[in-house]
XYZ file of C-alpha atoms in Angstrom:
125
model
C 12.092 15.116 1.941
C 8.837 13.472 0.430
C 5.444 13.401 -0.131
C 3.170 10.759 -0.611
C -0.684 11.494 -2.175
C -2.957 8.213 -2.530
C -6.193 8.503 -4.731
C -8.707 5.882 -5.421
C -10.777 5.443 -2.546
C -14.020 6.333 -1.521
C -17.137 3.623 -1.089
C -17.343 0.211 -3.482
C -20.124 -2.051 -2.507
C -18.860 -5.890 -1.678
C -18.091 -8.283 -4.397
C -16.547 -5.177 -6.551
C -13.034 -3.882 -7.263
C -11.275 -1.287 -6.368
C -7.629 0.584 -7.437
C -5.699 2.703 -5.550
C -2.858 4.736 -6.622
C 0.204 6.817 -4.681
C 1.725 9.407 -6.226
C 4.994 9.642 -4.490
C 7.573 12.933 -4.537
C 10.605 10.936 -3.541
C 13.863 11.483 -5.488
C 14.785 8.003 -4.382
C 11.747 6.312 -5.130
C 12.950 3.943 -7.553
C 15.323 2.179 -4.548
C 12.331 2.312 -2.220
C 10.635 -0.682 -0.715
C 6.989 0.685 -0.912
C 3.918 -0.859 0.824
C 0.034 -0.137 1.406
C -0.892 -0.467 5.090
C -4.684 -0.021 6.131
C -6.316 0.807 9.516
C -9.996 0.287 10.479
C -11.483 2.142 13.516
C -10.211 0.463 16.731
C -7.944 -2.211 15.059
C -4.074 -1.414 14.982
C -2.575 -0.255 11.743
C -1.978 -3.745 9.654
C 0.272 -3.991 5.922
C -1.561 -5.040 3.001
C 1.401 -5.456 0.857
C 4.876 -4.509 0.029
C 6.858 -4.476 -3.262
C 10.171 -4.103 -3.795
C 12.077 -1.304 -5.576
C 12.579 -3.612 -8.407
C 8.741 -5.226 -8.292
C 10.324 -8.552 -8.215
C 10.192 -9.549 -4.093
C 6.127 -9.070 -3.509
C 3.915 -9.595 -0.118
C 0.348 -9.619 0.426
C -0.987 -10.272 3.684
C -3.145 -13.265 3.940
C -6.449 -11.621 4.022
C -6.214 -10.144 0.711
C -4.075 -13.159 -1.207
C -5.748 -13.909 -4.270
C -7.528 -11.068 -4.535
C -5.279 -8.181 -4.529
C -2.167 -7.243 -7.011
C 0.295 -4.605 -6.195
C 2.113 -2.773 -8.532
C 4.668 0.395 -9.103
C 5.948 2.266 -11.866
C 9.154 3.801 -11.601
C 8.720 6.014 -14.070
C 5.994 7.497 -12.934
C 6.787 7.307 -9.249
C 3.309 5.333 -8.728
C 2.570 2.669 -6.753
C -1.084 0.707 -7.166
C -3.072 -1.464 -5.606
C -6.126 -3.491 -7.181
C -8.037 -5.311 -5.193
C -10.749 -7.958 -6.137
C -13.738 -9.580 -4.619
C -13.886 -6.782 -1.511
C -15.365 -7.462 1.805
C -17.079 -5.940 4.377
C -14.061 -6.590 6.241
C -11.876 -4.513 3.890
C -13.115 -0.865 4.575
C -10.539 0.738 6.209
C -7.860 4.089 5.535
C -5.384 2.589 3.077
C -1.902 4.378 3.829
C 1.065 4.022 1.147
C 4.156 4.473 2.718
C 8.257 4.376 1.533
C 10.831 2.595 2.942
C 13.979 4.180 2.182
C 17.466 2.039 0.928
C 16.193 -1.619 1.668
C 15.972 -4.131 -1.046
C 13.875 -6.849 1.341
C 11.049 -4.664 2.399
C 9.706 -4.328 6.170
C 5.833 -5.720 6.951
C 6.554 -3.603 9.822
C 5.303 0.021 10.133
C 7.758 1.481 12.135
C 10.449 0.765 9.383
C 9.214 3.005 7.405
C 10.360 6.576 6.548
C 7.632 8.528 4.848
C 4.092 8.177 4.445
C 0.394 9.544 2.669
C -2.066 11.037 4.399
C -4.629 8.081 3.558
C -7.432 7.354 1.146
C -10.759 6.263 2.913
C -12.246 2.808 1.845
C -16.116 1.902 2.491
C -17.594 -0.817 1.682
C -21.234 -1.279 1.575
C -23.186 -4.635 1.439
């Protein structure tokens, strides 16, 4: 059993930064694939990026390349995400979810096993 918290949203105007964070209650969550997915109204749920349990094996979807770094501490049971440059085009709910026992992480939602209730994005031009 798990529980994932995000933090770090709210409204950024384009051009700025933002950081979000997951605070994750998982006993296993240093051999968890972990990824930020994001859904705007009336789109489908899309991934944003996934890191491995080790941070070495890294994915960013190609609308935020460039722009966004992902991150986790293990120690801390944190995940991160800091994103650059945002768009209009960016607002959305940012999810951070946990793939459990996989070394090559998923870009698919329905892999994975737990996830936060969200952090709301806005941005304002």
């Amino acid at each position: 059993q798990g529980e994932l918290v995000e933090s770090g949203g709210g409204s950024v105007q384009a051009g700025g930064s933002l950081r979000l964070s997951c605070k994750a209650s998982l006993y296993t969550f240093n051999g968890a694939c972990m990824a930020w997915f994001r859904q705007a109204p009336g789109k489908e749920r899309e991934v944003v990026a996934t890191i491995s349990p080790d941070s070495t094996r890294i994915y960013y979807t190609d609308s935020v390349k460039g722009r966004s770094t992902v991150s986790r501490d293990n120690a801390k049971n944190t995940l991160y995400m800091q994103m650059t440059s945002v768009k209009p085009e960016d607002a959305a709910m940012y999810y951070c979810a946990a793939e459990l026992g996989r070394i090559y992480c998923s870009t698919e939602d329905d892999r994975y096993d737990y996830w936060g209730q969200g952090t709301q994005v806005t941005v304002s031009s």
